[in-house]
Amino acid sequence: WYQRRVHGAAEAEYLTLEREMRAAQGRPQMLSTLVDTYHSEEEAERQRRAVATPRVTPEDKAGNHQSLNRALDQRLYFICKRAGQAHWEMPWEERGMDETLADTAERAVRGRASNYIGFCMSGQTPMGHNEVEYPADAQARLGKHGAQVFFMRAYYLSGNSRSGAAEDVEDFKWVPKADLKDHLNPKMWASLEELLLD
């Protein structure tokens, strides 16, 4: 065992010395020219790719809020405008019998954004909760004092909604958190403001 170890160490030392001698001898001129050309071309390509792409896209300039190819440095949220409603909304639905909150949230997104959009739920539990008290006329009409609203988080994967894809949706937008305040019902915004990521 000791001899093998000494022999292995000697062989490694020999290989190291051989590499050092070859490096000290220098390269032939033709090889040096090829290597230098390759390195200069590689550096030029690296410099060309180092130019940052602009964060402002043609969709930003055109004001196309239905495109996801905009506001590249910000997180965007999907909102929609339903027919006859004063405010924009995030997708929501009333929970059905024997349905989990995650199932309801998925049905809400599919109902408002259509099947053209891919997304995934980040879990089975809500990220927030709010209790809404109905006005007196709504309480009498619906026979309910109010509602519990659960907020579920979903992440965008692919695709996009399309105008006219959902029958009761007039329009949709992708907006950053800062713009949500101007679109959502003030009471809803108060519930969501601290839950949403910038």
Coordinates of N, CA and C in Angstrom, one line a residue:
W1 N 0.8 -1.2 0.0 CA 0.0 0.0 0.0 C 0.9 1.3 0.0
Y2 N 1.9 1.3 0.9 CA 2.8 2.4 1.0 C 3.5 2.7 -0.4
Q3 N 4.0 1.6 -1.0 CA 4.7 1.7 -2.3 C 3.8 2.3 -3.4
R4 N 2.6 1.8 -3.4 CA 1.6 2.3 -4.4 C 1.4 3.8 -4.2
R5 N 1.3 4.2 -2.9 CA 1.0 5.6 -2.6 C 2.2 6.5 -3.1
V6 N 3.4 6.0 -2.8 CA 4.6 6.8 -3.1 C 4.7 6.8 -4.7
H7 N 4.5 5.7 -5.3 CA 4.5 5.6 -6.8 C 3.5 6.6 -7.4
G8 N 2.2 6.6 -6.8 CA 1.2 7.5 -7.3 C 1.6 8.9 -7.2
A9 N 2.2 9.3 -6.0 CA 2.6 10.7 -5.8 C 3.7 11.1 -6.7
A10 N 4.6 10.1 -7.0 CA 5.7 10.4 -7.9 C 5.2 10.6 -9.4
E11 N 4.2 9.8 -9.7 CA 3.6 9.9 -11.1 C 2.9 11.3 -11.2
A12 N 2.2 11.7 -10.2 CA 1.5 12.9 -10.3 C 2.5 14.1 -10.4
E13 N 3.6 14.0 -9.6 CA 4.6 15.0 -9.7 C 5.2 15.1 -11.1
Y14 N 5.5 13.9 -11.6 CA 6.1 13.8 -13.0 C 5.1 14.5 -14.0
L15 N 3.8 14.2 -13.9 CA 2.9 14.8 -14.9 C 2.8 16.3 -14.7
T16 N 2.9 16.8 -13.5 CA 2.9 18.2 -13.2 C 4.1 18.9 -13.9
L17 N 5.2 18.3 -13.6 CA 6.5 18.8 -14.2 C 6.4 18.8 -15.7
E18 N 5.9 17.7 -16.3 CA 5.8 17.7 -17.8 C 4.9 18.8 -18.3
R19 N 3.8 19.0 -17.7 CA 2.9 20.1 -18.1 C 3.6 21.5 -18.0
E20 N 4.3 21.7 -17.0 CA 5.0 23.0 -16.8 C 6.1 23.2 -17.9
M21 N 6.8 22.1 -18.2 CA 7.9 22.2 -19.3 C 7.2 22.5 -20.6
R22 N 6.2 21.8 -20.9 CA 5.5 22.1 -22.2 C 5.0 23.5 -22.3
A23 N 4.5 24.0 -21.2 CA 4.0 25.4 -21.2 C 5.1 26.4 -21.3
A24 N 6.3 26.1 -20.7 CA 7.5 26.9 -20.8 C 8.1 27.0 -22.2
Q25 N 7.9 25.9 -23.0 CA 8.5 25.8 -24.3 C 7.8 26.8 -25.3
G26 N 6.5 27.1 -25.0 CA 5.8 28.0 -25.9 C 5.1 27.2 -27.0
R27 N 4.2 28.0 -27.6 CA 3.4 27.3 -28.7 C 4.0 27.7 -30.1
P28 N 3.7 26.8 -31.0 CA 4.2 27.1 -32.4 C 3.4 28.4 -32.8
Q29 N 4.0 29.2 -33.7 CA 3.4 30.4 -34.2 C 2.0 30.3 -34.8
M30 N 1.8 29.2 -35.6 CA 0.5 29.0 -36.2 C -0.6 28.7 -35.2
L31 N -0.3 27.9 -34.2 CA -1.2 27.6 -33.1 C -1.5 28.8 -32.3
S32 N -0.5 29.6 -32.0 CA -0.7 30.9 -31.2 C -1.6 31.8 -31.9
T33 N -1.5 31.9 -33.3 CA -2.4 32.8 -34.1 C -3.8 32.3 -34.0
L34 N -4.0 31.0 -34.1 CA -5.3 30.4 -34.1 C -6.0 30.6 -32.7
V35 N -5.2 30.4 -31.6 CA -5.8 30.5 -30.3 C -6.1 32.0 -30.0
D36 N -5.2 32.9 -30.4 CA -5.4 34.3 -30.2 C -6.7 34.8 -31.0
T37 N -6.8 34.3 -32.2 CA -8.0 34.7 -33.0 C -9.3 34.2 -32.4
Y38 N -9.2 33.0 -31.9 CA -10.4 32.4 -31.3 C -10.8 33.2 -30.0
H39 N -9.8 33.5 -29.2 CA -10.1 34.3 -28.0 C -10.6 35.7 -28.3
S40 N -10.1 36.3 -29.3 CA -10.6 37.7 -29.6 C -12.0 37.6 -30.2
E41 N -12.3 36.6 -31.0 CA -13.7 36.5 -31.5 C -14.6 36.1 -30.4
E42 N -14.2 35.3 -29.5 CA -15.0 35.0 -28.3 C -15.3 36.2 -27.4
E43 N -14.3 37.0 -27.3 CA -14.4 38.3 -26.5 C -15.4 39.2 -27.2
A44 N -15.3 39.4 -28.5 CA -16.2 40.2 -29.3 C -17.6 39.8 -29.1
E45 N -17.8 38.5 -29.2 CA -19.2 37.9 -29.0 C -19.7 38.2 -27.6
R46 N -18.9 38.0 -26.6 CA -19.3 38.3 -25.2 C -19.7 39.8 -25.1
Q47 N -18.9 40.7 -25.7 CA -19.2 42.1 -25.6 C -20.5 42.4 -26.3
R48 N -20.8 41.8 -27.5 CA -22.0 42.0 -28.2 C -23.2 41.5 -27.4
R49 N -23.1 40.4 -26.7 CA -24.2 39.9 -25.9 C -24.4 40.6 -24.6
A50 N -23.3 41.4 -24.1 CA -23.4 42.0 -22.8 C -24.3 43.3 -22.9
V51 N -24.7 43.7 -24.1 CA -25.6 44.9 -24.2 C -27.0 44.5 -23.6
A52 N -27.4 45.2 -22.6 CA -28.7 44.9 -22.0 C -29.9 45.2 -22.9
T53 N -30.8 44.3 -22.9 CA -32.0 44.5 -23.7 C -32.9 45.5 -23.0
P54 N -33.6 46.3 -23.8 CA -34.4 47.4 -23.1 C -35.6 46.8 -22.3
R55 N -35.9 47.4 -21.2 CA -37.1 47.0 -20.4 C -38.4 47.5 -20.9
V56 N -38.3 48.6 -21.7 CA -39.5 49.1 -22.3 C -39.7 48.5 -23.7
T57 N -40.8 47.8 -23.9 CA -41.1 47.0 -25.1 C -42.1 47.8 -26.0
P58 N -42.3 47.4 -27.2 CA -43.3 48.0 -28.1 C -44.7 48.0 -27.5
E59 N -45.0 47.0 -26.7 CA -46.3 46.9 -26.0 C -46.5 48.0 -25.0
D60 N -45.4 48.3 -24.3 CA -45.4 49.4 -23.3 C -45.7 50.7 -24.0
K61 N -45.0 50.9 -25.1 CA -45.1 52.2 -25.8 C -46.5 52.3 -26.4
A62 N -47.1 51.2 -26.8 CA -48.5 51.2 -27.4 C -49.5 51.2 -26.4
G63 N -49.2 51.0 -25.1 CA -50.2 51.0 -24.0 C -51.1 49.7 -24.1
N64 N -50.5 48.6 -24.6 CA -51.3 47.4 -24.7 C -51.2 46.6 -23.3
H65 N -52.3 46.8 -22.5 CA -52.3 46.2 -21.2 C -52.8 44.8 -21.2
Q66 N -53.2 44.3 -22.4 CA -53.5 42.8 -22.5 C -52.4 41.9 -22.8
S67 N -51.2 42.5 -23.0 CA -50.0 41.8 -23.3 C -49.2 41.6 -22.1
L68 N -48.6 40.4 -22.0 CA -47.6 40.1 -20.9 C -46.2 40.6 -21.2
N69 N -46.0 41.0 -22.5 CA -44.7 41.5 -22.9 C -44.5 42.9 -22.6
R70 N -44.8 43.3 -21.4 CA -44.7 44.7 -21.0 C -44.4 44.8 -19.5
A71 N -43.9 45.9 -19.0 CA -43.6 46.1 -17.6 C -42.7 44.9 -17.1
L72 N -41.6 44.7 -17.9 CA -40.8 43.5 -17.7 C -40.1 43.5 -16.3
D73 N -40.0 44.6 -15.7 CA -39.3 44.7 -14.4 C -40.3 44.6 -13.2
Q74 N -41.6 44.4 -13.5 CA -42.6 44.3 -12.4 C -43.4 43.1 -12.5
R75 N -44.0 42.7 -11.4 CA -45.0 41.6 -11.3 C -46.3 42.1 -11.8
L76 N -47.0 41.3 -12.7 CA -48.2 41.7 -13.2 C -49.4 40.9 -12.7
Y77 N -50.5 41.5 -12.5 CA -51.7 40.8 -12.0 C -52.8 40.9 -13.0
F78 N -53.6 39.8 -13.1 CA -54.7 39.7 -14.1 C -55.9 40.2 -13.4
I79 N -56.6 41.2 -14.1 CA -57.9 41.7 -13.7 C -58.8 41.7 -14.9
C80 N -60.1 41.7 -14.6 CA -61.1 41.7 -15.7 C -62.2 42.6 -15.4
K81 N -62.9 43.1 -16.4 CA -64.0 44.0 -16.3 C -65.3 43.2 -16.8
R82 N -66.2 42.9 -15.8 CA -67.4 42.2 -16.2 C -68.4 43.2 -16.6
A83 N -69.3 42.7 -17.5 CA -70.4 43.5 -18.0 C -71.3 44.1 -16.9
G84 N -71.5 45.4 -16.9 CA -72.4 46.0 -15.9 C -71.8 46.3 -14.6
Q85 N -70.5 46.0 -14.4 CA -69.8 46.3 -13.1 C -69.0 47.6 -13.2
A86 N -69.0 48.3 -12.1 CA -68.3 49.6 -12.0 C -66.8 49.5 -11.9
H87 N -66.4 48.4 -11.2 CA -64.9 48.3 -11.0 C -64.4 47.0 -11.7
W88 N -63.1 47.0 -11.9 CA -62.4 45.8 -12.4 C -62.3 44.9 -11.2
E89 N -62.1 43.6 -11.5 CA -62.1 42.5 -10.5 C -61.0 41.5 -10.8
M90 N -60.5 40.9 -9.7 CA -59.7 39.7 -9.9 C -60.7 38.6 -10.0
P91 N -60.3 37.5 -10.7 CA -61.3 36.4 -10.9 C -61.8 35.9 -9.6
W92 N -63.1 35.7 -9.5 CA -63.7 35.2 -8.3 C -65.0 34.4 -8.7
E93 N -65.4 33.5 -7.8 CA -66.6 32.7 -8.0 C -67.1 32.4 -6.6
E94 N -68.4 32.1 -6.6 CA -69.0 31.6 -5.3 C -68.7 30.1 -5.2
R95 N -68.3 29.6 -4.0 CA -67.9 28.2 -3.9 C -69.1 27.3 -4.0
G96 N -68.9 26.3 -4.8 CA -69.9 25.3 -5.0 C -69.9 24.2 -3.9
M97 N -71.0 23.5 -3.9 CA -71.1 22.4 -2.9 C -70.0 21.3 -3.1
D98 N -69.4 20.8 -2.1 CA -68.4 19.8 -2.2 C -67.2 20.2 -3.1
E99 N -66.9 21.5 -3.0 CA -65.8 22.0 -3.8 C -64.8 22.6 -2.9
T100 N -63.5 22.3 -3.1 CA -62.4 22.9 -2.3 C -62.2 24.4 -2.7
L101 N -61.6 25.1 -1.9 CA -61.3 26.5 -2.2 C -60.4 26.6 -3.5
A102 N -59.4 25.7 -3.6 CA -58.5 25.6 -4.7 C -59.3 25.3 -6.0
D103 N -60.3 24.4 -5.9 CA -61.1 24.1 -7.1 C -61.9 25.3 -7.5
T104 N -62.5 26.0 -6.5 CA -63.3 27.2 -6.8 C -62.4 28.3 -7.5
A105 N -61.2 28.5 -6.9 CA -60.2 29.5 -7.5 C -59.9 29.1 -9.0
E106 N -59.6 27.8 -9.2 CA -59.3 27.4 -10.6 C -60.5 27.6 -11.5
R107 N -61.7 27.3 -11.1 CA -62.9 27.6 -11.9 C -63.1 29.0 -12.1
A108 N -62.7 29.9 -11.1 CA -62.9 31.3 -11.3 C -61.9 31.9 -12.4
V109 N -60.7 31.4 -12.4 CA -59.7 31.9 -13.4 C -60.1 31.4 -14.7
R110 N -60.5 30.1 -14.8 CA -60.9 29.6 -16.1 C -62.2 30.3 -16.6
G111 N -63.1 30.7 -15.7 CA -64.3 31.3 -16.1 C -64.1 32.8 -16.6
R112 N -63.1 33.4 -16.1 CA -62.8 34.8 -16.4 C -61.7 35.0 -17.5
A113 N -60.7 34.1 -17.5 CA -59.6 34.2 -18.4 C -59.6 33.2 -19.5
S114 N -60.5 32.2 -19.4 CA -60.7 31.2 -20.5 C -59.6 30.1 -20.3
N115 N -59.7 29.1 -21.1 CA -58.8 28.0 -21.1 C -57.5 28.2 -21.8
Y116 N -57.3 29.4 -22.3 CA -56.1 29.7 -23.1 C -54.9 30.1 -22.2
I117 N -55.2 30.2 -20.9 CA -54.1 30.6 -20.0 C -53.7 29.4 -19.1
G118 N -52.4 29.3 -19.0 CA -51.9 28.2 -18.1 C -51.4 28.8 -16.8
F119 N -51.8 28.2 -15.7 CA -51.4 28.7 -14.4 C -51.3 27.5 -13.4
C120 N -50.7 27.8 -12.3 CA -50.7 26.8 -11.2 C -51.0 27.4 -9.9
M121 N -51.7 26.7 -9.1 CA -52.0 27.2 -7.7 C -50.8 26.9 -6.8
S122 N -50.5 27.9 -5.9 CA -49.3 27.7 -5.1 C -49.6 26.9 -3.9
G123 N -50.9 26.5 -3.7 CA -51.2 25.6 -2.6 C -52.7 25.4 -2.5
Q124 N -53.1 24.7 -1.5 CA -54.6 24.4 -1.3 C -55.2 25.3 -0.3
T125 N -54.4 26.1 0.4 CA -54.9 27.0 1.4 C -54.9 28.4 1.0
P126 N -55.8 29.3 1.5 CA -55.8 30.7 1.1 C -54.7 31.5 1.6
M127 N -54.3 32.5 0.9 CA -53.3 33.4 1.4 C -53.8 34.5 2.3
G128 N -55.2 34.7 2.2 CA -55.8 35.7 3.0 C -57.3 35.5 3.1
H129 N -58.0 36.3 3.9 CA -59.4 36.1 4.2 C -60.0 37.5 4.5
N130 N -61.2 37.7 4.1 CA -61.9 38.9 4.4 C -63.4 38.6 4.6
E131 N -64.1 39.3 5.5 CA -65.5 39.2 5.7 C -66.2 40.5 5.1
V132 N -67.2 40.3 4.3 CA -67.8 41.4 3.6 C -69.3 41.4 4.1
E133 N -69.7 42.6 4.6 CA -71.1 42.8 5.1 C -71.9 43.4 4.0
Y134 N -73.0 42.8 3.6 CA -73.8 43.3 2.5 C -74.6 44.5 2.9
P135 N -74.9 45.5 2.0 CA -75.8 46.6 2.4 C -77.2 46.0 2.7
A136 N -78.0 46.8 3.4 CA -79.4 46.3 3.8 C -80.2 45.7 2.7
D137 N -80.2 46.4 1.5 CA -81.1 46.0 0.4 C -80.6 44.6 -0.2
A138 N -79.2 44.5 -0.2 CA -78.7 43.2 -0.7 C -78.9 42.1 0.3
Q139 N -78.9 42.4 1.6 CA -79.2 41.4 2.6 C -80.6 40.9 2.5
A140 N -81.6 41.8 2.2 CA -83.0 41.4 2.1 C -83.2 40.6 0.8
R141 N -82.5 41.0 -0.3 CA -82.7 40.3 -1.6 C -82.0 38.9 -1.6
L142 N -80.8 38.8 -1.0 CA -80.1 37.6 -1.0 C -80.4 36.6 0.1
G143 N -80.9 37.2 1.2 CA -81.2 36.4 2.4 C -79.9 36.0 3.1
K144 N -78.8 36.8 2.9 CA -77.6 36.6 3.6 C -77.1 37.9 4.2
H145 N -76.4 37.8 5.4 CA -75.9 39.0 6.0 C -74.6 39.5 5.3
G146 N -73.9 38.6 4.8 CA -72.6 38.9 4.1 C -71.9 37.7 3.5
A147 N -70.7 37.8 3.3 CA -69.9 36.8 2.7 C -68.5 36.7 3.2
Q148 N -67.9 35.5 3.1 CA -66.5 35.4 3.5 C -65.7 35.2 2.2
V149 N -64.7 36.1 2.0 CA -63.9 36.1 0.8 C -62.6 35.5 1.1
F150 N -62.2 34.4 0.4 CA -60.9 33.8 0.5 C -60.0 34.2 -0.7
F151 N -58.8 34.5 -0.4 CA -57.9 34.9 -1.5 C -56.9 33.7 -1.7
M152 N -56.8 33.3 -3.0 CA -55.9 32.2 -3.3 C -54.8 32.7 -4.3
R153 N -53.6 32.2 -4.1 CA -52.5 32.7 -5.0 C -52.3 31.7 -6.1
A154 N -52.2 32.2 -7.4 CA -51.8 31.3 -8.5 C -50.7 32.0 -9.3
Y155 N -49.9 31.2 -9.9 CA -48.8 31.8 -10.7 C -49.0 31.5 -12.2
Y156 N -48.7 32.5 -13.0 CA -48.8 32.4 -14.5 C -47.8 31.4 -15.0
L157 N -48.2 30.6 -16.0 CA -47.3 29.6 -16.6 C -47.1 29.9 -18.1
S158 N -48.3 30.1 -18.8 CA -48.2 30.3 -20.3 C -49.5 30.8 -20.8
G159 N -49.5 31.2 -22.1 CA -50.7 31.6 -22.8 C -51.2 33.0 -22.3
N160 N -52.4 33.3 -22.7 CA -53.0 34.5 -22.3 C -54.5 34.4 -22.6
S161 N -55.3 35.3 -22.0 CA -56.7 35.3 -22.2 C -56.9 35.9 -23.6
R162 N -58.1 35.9 -24.0 CA -58.5 36.5 -25.3 C -59.8 37.3 -25.1
S163 N -59.9 38.4 -25.8 CA -61.1 39.2 -25.7 C -62.3 38.3 -26.2
G164 N -63.4 38.4 -25.5 CA -64.6 37.6 -25.9 C -64.5 36.1 -25.6
A165 N -63.4 35.7 -24.9 CA -63.3 34.2 -24.6 C -64.3 33.9 -23.5
A166 N -64.5 34.8 -22.5 CA -65.5 34.5 -21.5 C -66.7 35.4 -21.7
E167 N -67.9 34.9 -21.7 CA -69.1 35.6 -22.1 C -69.4 36.9 -21.3
D168 N -69.2 36.8 -20.0 CA -69.6 38.0 -19.2 C -68.4 39.0 -19.0
V169 N -67.3 38.8 -19.6 CA -66.1 39.6 -19.4 C -66.0 40.6 -20.6
E170 N -66.0 41.9 -20.3 CA -65.9 42.9 -21.4 C -64.5 43.1 -21.8
D171 N -63.6 43.1 -20.8 CA -62.2 43.4 -21.1 C -61.3 42.8 -20.0
F172 N -60.0 42.6 -20.3 CA -59.1 42.2 -19.2 C -57.8 42.9 -19.4
K173 N -57.0 42.9 -18.3 CA -55.7 43.6 -18.3 C -54.7 42.9 -17.4
W174 N -53.4 43.1 -17.7 CA -52.4 42.7 -16.8 C -51.7 43.9 -16.3
V175 N -51.8 44.2 -15.0 CA -51.4 45.4 -14.4 C -50.4 45.2 -13.2
P176 N -49.5 46.1 -13.0 CA -48.6 46.0 -11.8 C -49.4 46.3 -10.5
K177 N -48.9 46.0 -9.4 CA -49.6 46.2 -8.1 C -50.0 47.7 -7.9
A178 N -49.1 48.6 -8.3 CA -49.3 50.0 -8.2 C -50.5 50.5 -8.9
D179 N -50.9 49.9 -10.0 CA -52.1 50.3 -10.8 C -53.4 49.6 -10.3
L180 N -53.3 48.6 -9.5 CA -54.5 48.0 -9.0 C -55.4 48.9 -8.2
K181 N -54.8 49.8 -7.5 CA -55.6 50.7 -6.6 C -56.6 51.5 -7.5
D182 N -56.2 51.9 -8.7 CA -57.0 52.7 -9.6 C -58.1 51.9 -10.2
H183 N -58.0 50.6 -10.2 CA -59.0 49.7 -10.9 C -60.0 49.0 -10.0
L184 N -59.5 48.5 -8.9 CA -60.3 47.7 -8.0 C -61.2 48.5 -7.1
N185 N -62.3 47.8 -6.6 CA -63.2 48.4 -5.7 C -62.3 48.8 -4.4
P186 N -62.4 50.0 -3.9 CA -61.6 50.4 -2.7 C -61.6 49.4 -1.6
K187 N -62.8 48.9 -1.3 CA -62.9 47.9 -0.2 C -62.1 46.6 -0.5
M188 N -62.1 46.2 -1.7 CA -61.3 45.0 -2.2 C -59.9 45.3 -2.1
W189 N -59.5 46.5 -2.6 CA -58.1 46.9 -2.6 C -57.6 47.0 -1.1
A190 N -58.3 47.4 -0.2 CA -57.9 47.5 1.2 C -57.6 46.1 1.7
S191 N -58.4 45.1 1.2 CA -58.2 43.7 1.7 C -56.9 43.1 1.0
L192 N -56.6 43.5 -0.2 CA -55.6 42.9 -1.0 C -54.2 43.5 -0.9
E193 N -54.2 44.8 -0.6 CA -53.0 45.6 -0.6 C -51.8 44.9 0.1
E194 N -52.0 44.4 1.3 CA -50.9 43.8 2.0 C -50.6 42.4 1.6
L195 N -51.5 41.7 0.9 CA -51.3 40.3 0.6 C -50.5 40.2 -0.7
L196 N -50.6 41.2 -1.6 CA -50.0 41.0 -2.9 C -48.5 41.4 -2.8
L197 N -47.7 40.7 -3.6 CA -46.3 41.0 -3.7 C -46.0 42.2 -4.7
D198 N -45.0 43.0 -4.5 CA -44.7 44.1 -5.4 C -44.1 43.6 -6.7

